[in-house]
Coordinates of C-alpha atoms and ligand atoms in Angstrom, one line a residue:
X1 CA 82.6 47.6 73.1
X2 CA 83.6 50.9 73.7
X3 CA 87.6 52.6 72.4
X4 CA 88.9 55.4 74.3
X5 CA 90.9 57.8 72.6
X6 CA 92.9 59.9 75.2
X7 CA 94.7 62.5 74.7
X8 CA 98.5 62.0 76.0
X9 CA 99.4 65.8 76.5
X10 CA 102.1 67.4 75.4
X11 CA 104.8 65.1 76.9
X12 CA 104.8 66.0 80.7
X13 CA 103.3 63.2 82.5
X14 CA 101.5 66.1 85.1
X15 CA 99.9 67.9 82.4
X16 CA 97.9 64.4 81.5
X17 CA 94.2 64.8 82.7
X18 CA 92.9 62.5 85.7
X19 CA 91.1 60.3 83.7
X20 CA 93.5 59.9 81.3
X21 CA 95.5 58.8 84.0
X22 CA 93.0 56.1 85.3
X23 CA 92.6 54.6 82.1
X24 CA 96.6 54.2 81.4
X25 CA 96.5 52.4 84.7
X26 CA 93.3 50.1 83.6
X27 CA 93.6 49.8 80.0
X28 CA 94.3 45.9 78.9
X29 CA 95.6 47.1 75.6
X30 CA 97.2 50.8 74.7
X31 CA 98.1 51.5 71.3
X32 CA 100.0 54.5 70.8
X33 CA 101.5 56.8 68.8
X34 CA 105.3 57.8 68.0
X35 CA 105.3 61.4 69.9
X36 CA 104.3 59.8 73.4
X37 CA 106.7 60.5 76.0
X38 CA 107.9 57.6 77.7
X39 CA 107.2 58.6 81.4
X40 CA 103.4 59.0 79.6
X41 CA 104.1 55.4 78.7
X42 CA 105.5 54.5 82.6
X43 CA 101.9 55.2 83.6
X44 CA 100.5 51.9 81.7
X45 CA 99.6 48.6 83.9
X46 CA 102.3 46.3 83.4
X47 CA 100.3 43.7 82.1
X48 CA 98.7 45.5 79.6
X49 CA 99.6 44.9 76.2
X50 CA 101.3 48.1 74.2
X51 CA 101.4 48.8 70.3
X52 CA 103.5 51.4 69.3
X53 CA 101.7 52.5 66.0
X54 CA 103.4 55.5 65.4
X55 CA 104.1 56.7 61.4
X56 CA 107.8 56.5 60.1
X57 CA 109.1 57.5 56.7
X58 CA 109.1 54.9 54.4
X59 CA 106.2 53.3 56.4
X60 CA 103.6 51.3 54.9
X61 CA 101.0 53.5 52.7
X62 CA 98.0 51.5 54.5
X63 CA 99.3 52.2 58.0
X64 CA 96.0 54.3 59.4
X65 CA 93.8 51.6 57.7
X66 CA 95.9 49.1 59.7
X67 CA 95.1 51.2 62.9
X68 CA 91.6 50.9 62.6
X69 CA 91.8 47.7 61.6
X70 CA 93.4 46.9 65.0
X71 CA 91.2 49.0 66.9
X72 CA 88.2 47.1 66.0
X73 CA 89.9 43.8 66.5
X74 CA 91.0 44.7 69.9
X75 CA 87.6 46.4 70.6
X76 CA 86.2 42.9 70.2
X77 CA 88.8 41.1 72.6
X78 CA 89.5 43.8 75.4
X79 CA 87.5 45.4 77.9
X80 CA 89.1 48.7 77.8
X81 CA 91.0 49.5 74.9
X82 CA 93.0 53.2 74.8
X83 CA 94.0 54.8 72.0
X84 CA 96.6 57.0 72.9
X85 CA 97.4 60.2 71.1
X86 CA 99.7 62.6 71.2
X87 CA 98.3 66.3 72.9
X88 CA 94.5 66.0 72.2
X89 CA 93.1 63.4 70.3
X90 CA 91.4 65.8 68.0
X91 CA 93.7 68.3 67.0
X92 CA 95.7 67.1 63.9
X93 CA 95.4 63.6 65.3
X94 CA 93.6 61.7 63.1
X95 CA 91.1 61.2 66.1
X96 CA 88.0 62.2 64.0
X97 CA 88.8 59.5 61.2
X98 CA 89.8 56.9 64.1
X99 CA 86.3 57.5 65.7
X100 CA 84.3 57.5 62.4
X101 CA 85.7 53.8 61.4
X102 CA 85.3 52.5 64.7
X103 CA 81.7 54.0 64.7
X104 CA 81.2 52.5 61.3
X105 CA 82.0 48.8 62.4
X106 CA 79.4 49.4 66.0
X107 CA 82.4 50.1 68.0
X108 CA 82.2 52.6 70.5
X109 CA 83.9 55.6 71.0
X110 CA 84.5 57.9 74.3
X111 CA 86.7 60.8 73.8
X112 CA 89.1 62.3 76.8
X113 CA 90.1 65.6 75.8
X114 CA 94.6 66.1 76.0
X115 CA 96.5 69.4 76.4
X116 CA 96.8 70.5 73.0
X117 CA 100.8 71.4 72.4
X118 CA 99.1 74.2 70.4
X119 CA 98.7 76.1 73.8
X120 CA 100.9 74.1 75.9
X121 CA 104.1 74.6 73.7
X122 CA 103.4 78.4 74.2
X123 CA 102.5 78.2 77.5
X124 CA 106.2 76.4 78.7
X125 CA 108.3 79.4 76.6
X126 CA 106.1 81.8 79.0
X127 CA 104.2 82.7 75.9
X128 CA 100.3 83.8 76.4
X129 CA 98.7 82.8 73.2
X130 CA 96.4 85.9 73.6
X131 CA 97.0 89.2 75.3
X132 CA 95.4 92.6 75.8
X133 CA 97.1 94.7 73.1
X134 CA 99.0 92.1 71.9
X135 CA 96.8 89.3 70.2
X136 CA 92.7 89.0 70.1
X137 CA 92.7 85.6 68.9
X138 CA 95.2 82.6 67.8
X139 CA 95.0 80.6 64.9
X140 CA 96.2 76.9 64.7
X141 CA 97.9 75.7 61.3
X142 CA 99.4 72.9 60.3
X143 CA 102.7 73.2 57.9
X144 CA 102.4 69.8 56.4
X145 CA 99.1 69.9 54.9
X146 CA 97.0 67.1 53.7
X147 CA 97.8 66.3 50.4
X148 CA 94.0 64.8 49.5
X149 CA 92.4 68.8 50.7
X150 CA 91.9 70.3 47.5
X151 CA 92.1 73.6 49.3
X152 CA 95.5 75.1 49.8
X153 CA 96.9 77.0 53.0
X154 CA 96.6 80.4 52.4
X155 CA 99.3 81.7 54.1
X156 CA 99.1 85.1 52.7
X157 CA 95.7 85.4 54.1
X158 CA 96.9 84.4 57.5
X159 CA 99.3 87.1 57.4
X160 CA 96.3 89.4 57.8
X161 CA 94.0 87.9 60.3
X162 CA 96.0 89.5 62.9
X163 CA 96.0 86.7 65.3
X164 CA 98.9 85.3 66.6
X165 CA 99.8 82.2 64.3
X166 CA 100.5 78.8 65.9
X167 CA 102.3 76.3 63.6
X168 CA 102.3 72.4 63.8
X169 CA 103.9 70.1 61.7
X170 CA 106.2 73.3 60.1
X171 CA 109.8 72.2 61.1
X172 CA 110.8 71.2 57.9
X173 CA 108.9 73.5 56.1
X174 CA 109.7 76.6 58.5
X175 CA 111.9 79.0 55.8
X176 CA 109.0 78.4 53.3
X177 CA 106.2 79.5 55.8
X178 CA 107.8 82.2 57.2
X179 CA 108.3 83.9 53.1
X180 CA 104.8 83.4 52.1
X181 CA 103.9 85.7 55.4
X182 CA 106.0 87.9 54.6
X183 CA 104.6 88.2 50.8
X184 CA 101.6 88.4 52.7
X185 CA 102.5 91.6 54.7
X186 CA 103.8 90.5 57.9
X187 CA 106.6 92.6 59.2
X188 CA 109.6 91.4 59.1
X189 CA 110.6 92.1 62.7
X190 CA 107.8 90.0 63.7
X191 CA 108.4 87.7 66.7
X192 CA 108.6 84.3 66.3
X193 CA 109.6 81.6 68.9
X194 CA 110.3 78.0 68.4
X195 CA 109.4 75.9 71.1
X196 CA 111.3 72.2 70.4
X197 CA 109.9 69.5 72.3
X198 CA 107.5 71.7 74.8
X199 CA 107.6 70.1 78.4
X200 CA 109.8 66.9 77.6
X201 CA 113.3 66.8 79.2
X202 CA 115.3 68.2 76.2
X203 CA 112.8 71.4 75.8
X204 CA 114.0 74.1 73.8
X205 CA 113.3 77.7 72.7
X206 CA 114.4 80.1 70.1
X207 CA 113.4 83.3 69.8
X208 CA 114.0 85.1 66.6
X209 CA 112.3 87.3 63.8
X210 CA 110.5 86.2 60.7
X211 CA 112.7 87.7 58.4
X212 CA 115.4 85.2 60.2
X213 CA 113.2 82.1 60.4
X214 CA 114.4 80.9 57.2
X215 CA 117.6 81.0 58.6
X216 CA 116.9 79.3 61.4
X217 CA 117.3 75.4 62.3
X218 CA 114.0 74.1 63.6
X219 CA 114.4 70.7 65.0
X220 CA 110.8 68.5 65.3
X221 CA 109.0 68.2 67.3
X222 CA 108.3 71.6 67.2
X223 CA 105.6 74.7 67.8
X224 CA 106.2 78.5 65.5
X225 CA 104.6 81.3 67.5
X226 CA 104.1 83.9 65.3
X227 CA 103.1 87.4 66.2
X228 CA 104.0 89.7 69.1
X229 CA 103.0 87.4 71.9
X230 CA 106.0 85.3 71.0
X231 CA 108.3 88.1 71.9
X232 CA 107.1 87.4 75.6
X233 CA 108.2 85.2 78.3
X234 CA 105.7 85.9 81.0
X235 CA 107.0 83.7 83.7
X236 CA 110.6 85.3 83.7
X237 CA 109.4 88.8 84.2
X238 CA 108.9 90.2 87.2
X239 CA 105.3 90.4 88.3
X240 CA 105.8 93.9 88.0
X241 CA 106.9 94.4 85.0
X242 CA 104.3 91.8 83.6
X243 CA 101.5 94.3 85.4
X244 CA 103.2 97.4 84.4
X245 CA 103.9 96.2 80.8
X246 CA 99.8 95.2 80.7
X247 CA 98.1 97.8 82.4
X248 CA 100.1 100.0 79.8
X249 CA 99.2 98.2 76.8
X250 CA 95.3 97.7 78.0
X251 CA 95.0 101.7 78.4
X252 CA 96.7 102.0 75.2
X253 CA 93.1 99.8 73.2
X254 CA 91.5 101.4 75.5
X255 CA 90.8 98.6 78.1
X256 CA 89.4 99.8 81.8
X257 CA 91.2 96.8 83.2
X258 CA 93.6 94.4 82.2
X259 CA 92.2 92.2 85.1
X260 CA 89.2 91.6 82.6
Ligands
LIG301 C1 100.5 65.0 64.3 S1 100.6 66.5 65.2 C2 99.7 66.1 66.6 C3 99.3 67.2 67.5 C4 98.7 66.8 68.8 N1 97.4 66.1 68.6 C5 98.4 67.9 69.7 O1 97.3 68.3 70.0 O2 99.4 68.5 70.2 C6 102.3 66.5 65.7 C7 102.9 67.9 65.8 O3 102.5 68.4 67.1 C8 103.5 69.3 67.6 N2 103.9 68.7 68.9 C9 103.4 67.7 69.6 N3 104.0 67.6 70.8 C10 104.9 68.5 70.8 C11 105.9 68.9 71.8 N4 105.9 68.3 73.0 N5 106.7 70.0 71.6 C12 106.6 70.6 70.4 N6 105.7 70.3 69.4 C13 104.9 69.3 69.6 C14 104.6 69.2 66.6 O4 104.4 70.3 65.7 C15 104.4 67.9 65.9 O5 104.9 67.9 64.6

């Protein structure tokens, strides 16, 4: 008995990984989540049975006991059961808890890794997530922490790690964010872009400031880039310019290369 949970990608059927693909075409049961994009979804045998056990407001409080519940149940019916997640499984998915309470009833668990939209909202605004002389580092945050951690965000403290800051789960909370960086030392000027919906048909992106974020309407799903990176779009420049612009800023920190 063995549960596959498969990371979906960020929407874009393409960007799905090969055996992700394979076991969307064999799986006798998929149960899913809310964020999956429907051509993901196209990619699932037709006589497979699908469960769409995405979260709404207002939903029951029980609902990720019910998933596992359903997991195991299936796990003792099907052959190949998928759990399909949203991006990768692992990354503010729920996949660790999923795997655990499978693990705990002697179920199985094989994980296939998914494009994070952590990288690959970035990635379709032209945005490199590091850079020489830009960004040594990105950090991933979610804005809509888990109310049982005892331990706060400290936003302030993110302010100074001097990575560019990737945000999840901060549509709503955007305005909010974007003060406690400042208070925390950010400039104001700092770039910020907002990718909406990152490689699904109605993909959008805004590029502001953080001093304007609060501002700013932020529709879900959405990714905040946050630091100087997100003042790039790398795939509408010129190569020149991109070489130029690098090559500059390598020599500037010092960098021999900006090929390394
Ligand atoms: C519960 S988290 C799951 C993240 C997922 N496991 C991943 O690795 O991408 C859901 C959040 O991911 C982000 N997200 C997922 N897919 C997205 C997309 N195609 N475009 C923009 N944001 C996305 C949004 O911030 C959304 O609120």
């Amino acid at each position: 008995m063995t549960v596959y949970l498969v990371g979906a990608g960020p929407g874009d059927p393409d960007l799905l990984t090969l055996r992700a693909a394979r076991l969307l075409a064999e799986a006798e049961i998929v149960v899913h989540d809310r964020l999956i994009d429907p051509r993901v979804l196209d990619l699932i045998s037709p006589w497979a049975e699908v469960v769409d056990v995405g979260k709404r407001p207002g939903g029951p409080a029980d609902a990720q006991d019910r998933i596992h519940r359903l997991l195991i149940g299936a796990a003792g019916r099907y052959a190949t059961v998928v759990r399909l997640k949203g991006g990768d499984p692992f990354v503010f998915g729920r996949g660790g808890e999923e795997a655990e309470a499978l693990r705990s009833e002697g179920v199985g668990v094989e994980v296939v890794p998914g494009i994070t939209s952590a990288i690959a909202g970035p990635a379709a605004a032209g945005i490199p997530v590091t850079m020489r002389g830009h960004a040594s580092g990105f950090t991933v945050i979610t804005g809509h922490q888990d109310p049982t951690n005892a331990r706060s965000i400290d936003w302030e403290a993110a302010a100074r790690l001097g990575t560019t800051l990737i945000v999840l789960m901060g549509a709503s909370r955007a305005g909010l964010i974007a003060e406690r960086l400042l208070l925390g030392g950010l400039d104001a000027d700092t770039p910020v872009a907002v990718v909406e919906s990152a490689t699904m048909p109605d993909q959008q992106v805004v590029r502001t400031v953080l001093a304007d974020l609060p501002g700013t309407p932020v529709h879900a799903p959405a990714i905040l880039v946050i630091g100087s990176v997100a003042g790039l779009d790398v795939t509408d420049a010129g190569l020149e310019d991109l070489v130029a612009t690098t090559a500059h800023a390598a020599s500037e920190h010092g960098g021999s290369s900006w090929l390394n």
